[in-house]
Amino acid sequence: MTSHLESATRVHLDIVSIKLRETEVKLGYTDIKLNNTETETKSELKEAMELLHTTTFIWKIDGYSEALRQAKIGEKRELYSDPFHTKTGTDSYGYKMKVLIYPNGNGTGKNTYLSVFIKVMKGEYDAILPWPFKKKVKFELIDQQEDPAQQENVTEEIRWSHSRAFSRPKEEGNPARGFGQFVSHTKLYTRQYIVDDTLFLRVTISSPTN
């Protein structure tokens, strides 16, 4: 009788031990899932914060043929956009900048290319911004095809380097930085980059990690 009870007790204890191990395994899986969820949440939060640090400026350039004519005869070699400010987090202040183009090219692109540059300007918030300016600058000449799947934008990026162009401006603006050979005059007319004598240039300022 005693032997039977001891045997039954051992069986019962074994069953309890197995259930405890199963519970531990389930808790382990739950912990892993929670850790993965926490990692995914942190990743999503990081991406969201990076998006908050992204500024997009679109410059509509009308009357391009006349601008090109004037540039070719030396009347007006460059065009400047209106100034704009980058964003810092959720705030509306940031670096003051301008975009400029040379319709008939500049430097290595003279007479055969459209040249594009960015210029860091002296701004009212400079005293509370980190220097030098280390964000990524992306230029995109938008292909105005009606079907987005058929668009072939011309894209170039500037990444930070040790240059006066990205230091805190001491005068009205720093030397410009960009691409003398951004897009050739020939390529400009191969697709829908110019429609109704108008170009659209998109400039995206973002964190270097984006």
Coordinates of C-alpha atoms in Angstrom, one line a residue:
M1 CA 0.0 0.0 0.0
T2 CA 2.8 2.4 1.0
S3 CA 4.7 1.5 -2.2
H4 CA 1.6 2.3 -4.3
L5 CA 1.2 5.7 -2.6
E6 CA 4.9 6.5 -3.1
S7 CA 4.7 5.5 -6.7
A8 CA 1.5 7.6 -7.3
T9 CA 3.2 10.5 -5.5
R10 CA 6.3 10.3 -7.7
V11 CA 4.1 10.2 -10.8
H12 CA 2.2 13.2 -9.6
L13 CA 5.4 15.1 -8.8
D14 CA 6.8 14.2 -12.3
I15 CA 3.7 15.6 -13.9
V16 CA 3.9 18.8 -11.8
S17 CA 7.6 19.1 -12.8
I18 CA 6.8 18.7 -16.5
K19 CA 4.1 21.4 -16.2
L20 CA 6.5 23.7 -14.4
R21 CA 9.1 23.2 -17.2
E22 CA 6.4 23.9 -19.9
T23 CA 5.5 27.0 -18.0
E24 CA 9.1 28.1 -17.9
V25 CA 9.5 27.5 -21.6
K26 CA 6.3 29.5 -22.3
L27 CA 7.6 32.3 -20.1
G28 CA 10.9 32.2 -22.0
Y29 CA 9.1 32.5 -25.3
T30 CA 7.0 35.4 -23.9
D31 CA 10.1 37.2 -22.7
I32 CA 11.7 36.8 -26.2
K33 CA 8.6 38.1 -27.9
L34 CA 8.5 41.1 -25.4
N35 CA 12.2 41.8 -26.2
N36 CA 11.6 41.6 -29.9
T37 CA 8.5 43.9 -29.6
E38 CA 10.6 46.3 -27.5
T39 CA 13.4 46.3 -30.2
E40 CA 10.9 46.8 -33.0
T41 CA 9.2 49.7 -31.0
K42 CA 12.6 51.3 -30.5
S43 CA 13.4 50.9 -34.2
E44 CA 10.1 52.4 -35.2
L45 CA 10.6 55.3 -32.8
K46 CA 14.0 56.0 -34.1
E47 CA 12.7 56.0 -37.7
A48 CA 9.9 58.4 -36.6
M49 CA 12.4 60.7 -34.9
E50 CA 14.6 60.7 -38.0
L51 CA 11.6 61.7 -40.1
L52 CA 11.0 64.6 -37.8
H53 CA 14.5 65.8 -38.7
T54 CA 13.8 65.7 -42.4
T55 CA 13.0 68.8 -44.4
T56 CA 11.8 68.8 -48.0
F57 CA 11.9 72.0 -50.1
I58 CA 10.4 72.0 -53.7
W59 CA 11.5 74.8 -56.0
K60 CA 9.3 75.4 -59.0
I61 CA 11.4 77.1 -61.7
D62 CA 9.3 78.8 -64.3
G63 CA 10.5 80.3 -67.6
Y64 CA 13.5 78.0 -68.0
S65 CA 14.1 78.7 -71.7
E66 CA 14.5 82.4 -71.0
A67 CA 16.7 81.7 -68.0
L68 CA 18.9 79.5 -70.1
R69 CA 19.1 82.2 -72.9
Q70 CA 20.1 84.9 -70.4
A71 CA 22.8 82.6 -68.9
K72 CA 24.3 81.8 -72.3
I73 CA 24.7 85.5 -73.1
G74 CA 26.0 86.3 -69.7
E75 CA 23.2 88.5 -68.5
K76 CA 22.2 86.4 -65.5
R77 CA 24.3 83.3 -64.9
E78 CA 22.5 81.9 -61.8
L79 CA 19.1 81.8 -60.2
Y80 CA 18.4 81.7 -56.4
S81 CA 15.5 80.1 -54.6
D82 CA 13.7 81.7 -51.8
P83 CA 15.4 81.0 -48.4
F84 CA 14.0 78.2 -46.3
H85 CA 14.7 76.7 -42.8
T86 CA 15.3 73.1 -42.0
K87 CA 13.4 71.6 -39.1
T88 CA 14.9 70.5 -35.7
G89 CA 12.8 67.8 -34.2
T90 CA 9.2 69.0 -33.8
D91 CA 10.3 72.7 -33.8
S92 CA 10.0 75.0 -36.8
Y93 CA 13.4 76.6 -36.5
G94 CA 16.6 75.3 -38.1
Y95 CA 19.4 76.1 -40.5
K96 CA 18.7 78.8 -43.1
M97 CA 19.5 77.7 -46.6
K98 CA 19.1 78.7 -50.3
V99 CA 19.3 76.6 -53.5
L100 CA 20.9 78.0 -56.6
I101 CA 21.2 76.8 -60.2
Y102 CA 23.3 77.7 -63.2
P103 CA 21.1 77.0 -66.2
N104 CA 24.1 77.1 -68.5
G105 CA 26.4 75.3 -66.1
N106 CA 29.2 76.4 -63.8
G107 CA 32.8 75.1 -63.5
T108 CA 33.1 71.7 -65.2
G109 CA 29.5 71.9 -66.3
K110 CA 29.7 75.3 -68.1
N111 CA 27.9 75.4 -71.5
T112 CA 26.7 71.8 -71.4
Y113 CA 25.1 71.1 -68.0
L114 CA 22.5 72.4 -65.5
S115 CA 24.5 73.0 -62.3
V116 CA 22.8 72.8 -58.8
F117 CA 24.2 74.0 -55.4
I118 CA 23.1 74.5 -51.8
K119 CA 24.1 77.5 -49.8
V120 CA 24.1 77.7 -46.0
M121 CA 22.9 81.2 -45.0
K122 CA 23.4 83.3 -41.9
G123 CA 20.2 82.7 -39.9
E124 CA 18.5 84.0 -36.8
Y125 CA 18.8 80.6 -35.0
D126 CA 22.5 80.0 -35.6
A127 CA 23.5 80.6 -32.0
I128 CA 21.4 77.6 -30.8
L129 CA 22.3 75.2 -33.6
P130 CA 25.1 72.6 -33.7
W131 CA 28.0 73.5 -36.0
P132 CA 29.3 72.5 -38.4
F133 CA 26.2 71.6 -40.5
K134 CA 26.4 67.8 -40.9
K135 CA 23.1 66.8 -42.5
K136 CA 22.7 65.0 -45.8
V137 CA 21.5 67.1 -48.8
K138 CA 19.7 65.3 -51.7
F139 CA 18.9 67.1 -54.9
E140 CA 16.2 65.6 -57.2
L141 CA 15.1 66.9 -60.6
I142 CA 11.6 65.6 -60.9
D143 CA 10.6 63.7 -64.0
Q144 CA 7.0 65.1 -64.6
Q145 CA 5.7 61.8 -66.1
E146 CA 2.0 61.4 -65.2
D147 CA 2.6 57.8 -64.2
P148 CA 4.8 57.7 -61.1
A149 CA 6.1 54.2 -62.1
Q150 CA 7.6 55.7 -65.2
Q151 CA 9.4 58.6 -63.5
E152 CA 13.2 58.7 -63.6
N153 CA 14.3 61.5 -61.4
V154 CA 17.8 62.8 -61.6
T155 CA 19.3 62.5 -58.1
E156 CA 22.6 63.5 -56.4
E157 CA 23.5 63.7 -52.7
I158 CA 26.0 65.8 -50.7
R159 CA 27.4 64.3 -47.5
W160 CA 29.2 66.3 -44.9
S161 CA 32.9 67.0 -45.2
H162 CA 35.4 69.4 -43.7
S163 CA 34.5 72.5 -45.7
R164 CA 33.8 76.2 -45.2
A165 CA 30.5 75.5 -46.9
F166 CA 29.2 73.8 -43.7
S167 CA 30.7 76.0 -41.0
R168 CA 28.7 78.6 -39.1
P169 CA 28.3 81.6 -41.5
K170 CA 30.2 84.7 -40.6
E171 CA 28.9 86.7 -43.5
E172 CA 25.5 86.6 -45.3
G173 CA 26.2 83.1 -46.7
N174 CA 28.9 80.4 -47.0
P175 CA 30.4 79.3 -50.3
A176 CA 27.9 77.1 -52.2
R177 CA 28.4 73.3 -52.5
G178 CA 26.9 71.1 -55.1
F179 CA 27.2 69.6 -58.6
G180 CA 28.6 71.4 -61.7
Q181 CA 27.5 68.5 -63.8
F182 CA 24.1 67.8 -62.3
V183 CA 22.2 67.0 -65.5
S184 CA 23.3 67.6 -69.1
H185 CA 21.4 69.9 -71.4
T186 CA 20.9 66.9 -73.7
K187 CA 19.3 64.7 -71.0
L188 CA 17.0 67.6 -69.9
Y189 CA 15.0 67.2 -73.1
T190 CA 15.0 63.4 -73.3
R191 CA 12.1 63.0 -70.8
Q192 CA 9.5 65.1 -69.0
Y193 CA 12.0 67.1 -66.9
I194 CA 10.7 70.3 -68.5
V195 CA 7.0 70.7 -69.0
D196 CA 5.4 74.0 -70.0
D197 CA 8.8 75.6 -69.6
T198 CA 8.9 74.6 -65.9
L199 CA 11.2 72.4 -63.8
F200 CA 10.7 71.1 -60.3
L201 CA 13.7 70.7 -58.1
R202 CA 13.2 68.8 -54.8
V203 CA 15.8 69.3 -52.0
T204 CA 15.7 67.0 -49.0
I205 CA 17.7 67.8 -45.9
S206 CA 17.9 64.8 -43.5
S207 CA 20.0 63.2 -40.8
P208 CA 23.1 61.5 -42.0
T209 CA 21.8 58.1 -40.7
N210 CA 18.6 58.3 -42.9

